[in-house]
XYZ file of C-alpha atoms in Angstrom:
273
model
C 22.905 3.072 -11.693
C 26.342 2.431 -13.131
C 28.724 -0.444 -13.755
C 26.603 -2.149 -16.408
C 23.742 -2.969 -14.020
C 20.605 -3.931 -15.943
C 17.632 -2.231 -14.289
C 14.008 -2.756 -15.316
C 10.973 -0.862 -13.996
C 7.553 -2.518 -14.273
C 4.478 -0.274 -14.116
C 1.129 -1.170 -12.617
C -1.881 -2.288 -14.646
C -4.580 0.349 -15.019
C -7.131 -1.722 -13.083
C -4.867 -1.610 -10.030
C -4.527 2.193 -10.264
C -8.063 3.506 -9.790
C -8.023 7.297 -10.155
C -4.223 7.137 -9.816
C -2.836 6.092 -13.203
C -0.874 9.300 -13.820
C 0.390 9.442 -10.219
C 1.580 5.825 -10.276
C 3.309 6.377 -13.602
C 4.977 9.531 -12.277
C 6.674 7.899 -9.260
C 7.960 4.971 -11.330
C 9.239 7.338 -14.016
C 11.003 9.429 -11.355
C 12.753 6.348 -9.947
C 13.617 5.118 -13.439
C 15.303 8.437 -14.240
C 17.489 8.108 -11.141
C 18.415 4.484 -11.778
C 18.558 4.311 -15.583
C 15.782 1.723 -15.624
C 14.036 0.540 -18.766
C 10.271 1.107 -18.381
C 7.775 -1.705 -18.960
C 4.170 -2.383 -17.879
C 2.754 -5.488 -16.255
C -0.145 -5.658 -18.731
C 2.208 -6.456 -21.635
C 5.051 -8.008 -19.629
C 6.675 -11.182 -20.941
C 9.119 -13.441 -19.125
C 11.789 -12.607 -21.716
C 11.497 -8.898 -20.840
C 13.117 -9.675 -17.490
C 15.870 -11.929 -18.821
C 19.256 -10.734 -17.603
C 17.824 -8.107 -15.243
C 19.956 -7.367 -12.177
C 17.388 -5.099 -10.498
C 13.639 -4.925 -11.080
C 11.627 -2.029 -9.667
C 8.071 -3.290 -9.717
C 4.642 -1.856 -8.975
C 2.954 -4.933 -10.506
C 0.094 -6.649 -8.679
C -1.342 -9.106 -11.186
C -0.759 -12.843 -10.643
C 0.778 -13.347 -14.094
C 3.342 -10.578 -13.651
C 4.123 -11.658 -10.091
C 4.865 -15.178 -11.350
C 7.360 -13.773 -13.887
C 8.948 -11.640 -11.166
C 9.256 -14.617 -8.804
C 11.222 -16.501 -11.451
C 13.420 -13.468 -12.026
C 14.060 -13.190 -8.280
C 14.896 -16.918 -8.118
C 17.476 -16.308 -10.853
C 19.241 -13.826 -8.580
C 17.749 -10.445 -9.427
C 16.876 -7.904 -6.740
C 13.131 -7.298 -7.062
C 11.611 -4.315 -5.230
C 8.951 -4.913 -4.093
C 9.287 -8.657 -3.587
C 6.525 -10.481 -5.536
C 5.825 -12.703 -2.529
C 5.471 -9.600 -0.382
C 3.073 -7.983 -2.838
C 0.908 -11.114 -2.789
C 0.958 -11.038 1.019
C -0.277 -7.426 0.950
C -3.691 -8.542 -0.265
C -5.980 -7.165 2.392
C -7.179 -10.350 4.091
C -3.636 -11.749 4.225
C -1.943 -8.638 5.589
C -4.679 -8.054 8.176
C -4.316 -11.627 9.433
C -0.542 -11.161 9.665
C -0.851 -7.856 11.513
C -3.397 -9.299 13.927
C -1.117 -12.241 14.752
C 1.796 -9.874 15.344
C -0.123 -7.488 17.588
C 0.037 -4.519 15.220
C -2.934 -2.238 16.033
C -5.946 -2.717 13.753
C -9.524 -1.460 14.042
C -11.789 -3.682 16.179
C -14.339 -6.002 14.603
C -17.209 -4.364 16.492
C -18.026 -0.745 17.298
C -20.890 1.756 17.604
C -20.030 3.882 14.555
C -20.609 1.548 11.627
C -18.488 -0.872 9.622
C -16.163 -0.979 6.628
C -16.510 -3.880 4.219
C -13.530 -4.302 1.888
C -12.582 -6.899 -0.700
C -9.803 -9.057 0.670
C -8.551 -10.909 -2.405
C -6.977 -7.911 -4.169
C -6.347 -4.216 -3.745
C -9.391 -2.008 -4.284
C -10.029 -1.399 -7.981
C -13.011 0.926 -7.601
C -15.253 2.586 -5.001
C -17.471 -0.507 -4.877
C -14.612 -2.501 -3.354
C -14.633 -0.415 -0.150
C -18.066 0.153 1.396
C -19.146 1.944 4.579
C -22.184 0.440 6.340
C -24.053 2.128 9.159
C -25.155 -1.100 10.887
C -25.146 -4.897 10.693
C -28.275 -4.994 8.527
C -26.727 -2.732 5.909
C -23.505 -4.722 6.176
C -25.324 -7.989 5.442
C -26.777 -6.485 2.250
C -23.353 -5.212 1.197
C -21.846 -8.652 1.768
C -24.479 -10.153 -0.525
C -23.612 -7.605 -3.216
C -19.948 -8.606 -2.958
C -20.891 -12.265 -3.303
C -23.042 -11.502 -6.345
C -19.895 -10.034 -7.938
C -17.964 -13.232 -7.220
C -16.049 -11.778 -4.250
C -15.983 -14.252 -1.368
C -12.769 -13.038 0.285
C -13.601 -9.869 2.232
C -12.777 -8.149 5.509
C -14.995 -6.327 7.999
C -13.746 -3.801 10.541
C -15.529 -1.278 12.723
C -15.326 2.385 11.788
C -12.978 4.277 14.103
C -13.597 7.944 14.916
C -10.527 10.176 14.770
C -8.021 11.795 12.434
C -7.255 9.970 9.202
C -3.504 9.958 8.571
C -1.770 8.709 5.427
C 1.762 7.386 5.751
C 4.416 6.708 3.126
C 7.642 4.836 3.674
C 10.774 3.309 2.194
C 12.846 0.998 4.368
C 16.498 1.792 4.948
C 19.024 -0.149 2.825
C 20.338 -3.357 4.347
C 22.966 -2.612 6.970
C 22.056 1.083 7.247
C 20.598 2.787 10.289
C 16.795 2.729 10.388
C 16.601 6.514 10.223
C 18.252 6.373 6.798
C 14.944 5.177 5.416
C 11.998 7.439 4.672
C 8.739 7.873 6.594
C 6.264 10.702 6.100
C 2.686 11.346 7.242
C -0.003 13.609 5.783
C -3.615 14.480 6.572
C -5.875 14.054 3.503
C -8.427 16.276 5.215
C -5.938 19.148 4.972
C -4.995 18.874 1.298
C -8.187 17.368 -0.173
C -6.303 14.705 -2.146
C -8.518 11.591 -2.337
C -8.925 8.413 -4.365
C -12.558 7.474 -3.686
C -13.672 10.202 -1.278
C -13.931 7.822 1.690
C -11.582 10.049 3.688
C -14.466 12.481 4.224
C -16.089 9.980 6.580
C -13.619 11.046 9.296
C -14.186 14.746 8.679
C -11.816 17.660 9.152
C -8.705 16.561 11.070
C -8.264 17.823 14.608
C -4.567 16.886 14.609
C -4.682 14.887 17.806
C -1.249 14.369 19.337
C 0.186 10.872 18.819
C 3.514 9.066 18.755
C 4.910 9.338 15.243
C 7.778 7.080 16.289
C 5.380 4.327 17.336
C 3.391 4.548 14.115
C 6.611 4.413 12.113
C 7.805 1.394 14.103
C 4.523 -0.468 13.466
C 4.499 0.454 9.772
C 8.141 -0.559 9.285
C 7.569 -3.783 11.188
C 4.691 -4.611 8.839
C 6.903 -3.756 5.863
C 9.601 -6.155 7.057
C 7.119 -8.916 7.911
C 5.606 -8.742 4.440
C 8.874 -8.159 2.614
C 7.548 -4.938 1.077
C 10.254 -2.279 1.376
C 8.358 0.445 -0.500
C 5.001 0.907 1.179
C 2.189 3.168 2.288
C -1.023 3.054 4.231
C -3.617 4.761 6.358
C -4.125 5.045 10.098
C -6.747 6.555 12.364
C -5.556 8.571 15.374
C -8.141 8.604 18.158
C -8.710 11.613 20.445
C -6.673 9.902 23.196
C -3.639 9.595 20.880
C -3.944 5.844 20.309
C -4.082 4.738 16.679
C -4.883 1.803 14.443
C -3.697 1.009 10.933
C -6.640 0.615 8.565
C -4.697 0.008 5.356
C -1.221 -1.195 4.349
C -0.226 -1.177 0.680
C 2.709 -2.022 -1.541
C 4.287 0.894 -3.434
C 1.814 3.802 -3.336
C 1.991 6.773 -5.691
C 3.831 9.012 -3.176
C 2.068 11.944 -4.843
C 2.583 14.147 -1.776
C 6.323 13.469 -1.552
C 7.325 12.022 -4.931
C 10.802 13.521 -5.284
C 11.912 12.456 -1.809
C 10.438 8.983 -2.267
C 12.141 8.479 -5.643
C 15.502 9.318 -4.111
C 14.887 6.970 -1.171
C 13.896 4.098 -3.479
C 16.928 4.669 -5.696
C 19.152 4.715 -2.624
C 17.555 1.499 -1.362
C 18.384 -0.440 -4.533
C 21.883 1.028 -4.610
C 22.500 -0.382 -1.140
C 22.705 3.027 0.493
C 25.031 4.618 -2.052
C 24.024 8.073 -3.240
C-alpha cells in the first residue's frame, strides 16, 4: 500500500494452527508482501505494536490479542478480520447465529452417527473434534471433554455426502459481489487434510449442487459475523442439498493462496488494484 499507510499483519498463535503453522504463515506473508505490512505474531503482541496502525491484517484468535485489536479498531484502524467477528466465529456462537438465520446446518439427530466438537474455541487438535457412532459413545466422549475442562461443545449428526471445502474473501465495500473471491475444493480429490476426519465421507462422488446458493449462504454468514476473510466446510447430499458443517475466520487458503492474497489486498485497498 502507498501514501504512508501504516499496515501491520498479525500472525496466528501456534496452538490455533494445528498441522497448519507453515500454511498459515505463508498466506499472511503473501498478503504482507502485497500490502507492505510489518509482520508480528499474536503470541508476542503488545498494545504498543499496534499504535498508529491504519490497517491491521489479523489471523489472531487469542482473547488477549483480540482485546488489543478491538482497541486499535476503536481508535479508527481498519482491522481485517474484525476482532468481534473472530470471537463470534467460535463454534457454538456461529452455529447459533446460523441456526437463527436459517442457514443450512446438519441436523441434531440422524442414523449415521454424531460429531462432537468443542464450542469455546477453534479446534486445536484431533481430540477437539470427535466422531461417535451412537448416543452411548457420544455420552462417553462428552464426559472426556468435561474432564478436560471443556463445557462448551456442539453436537451435530453426521451427514452422508460429498465433503466440500470453501474459501472466500468478501468484495470491497461498494463493489459488486462478484468482485470478491469464492472457491470450492474436494479434499477427497487432493488428499490435503488437517486431522484426517475428511475420510469419514469417503471418495467424493461430485454430486451436482448450486454453487451460487452455497456462496450466498457462506457470504451471508461472513457478513453476519463481520468476518470478511473466511473459509469452511459443507456436505453435499446425493439430492444436491447441502449443509455447512464448519465456518472459520481466515483459513490458510493453501489450495488457492496467490488468488486469496490478491483478493485480501484488494479488499483492504477498497477495491483498488
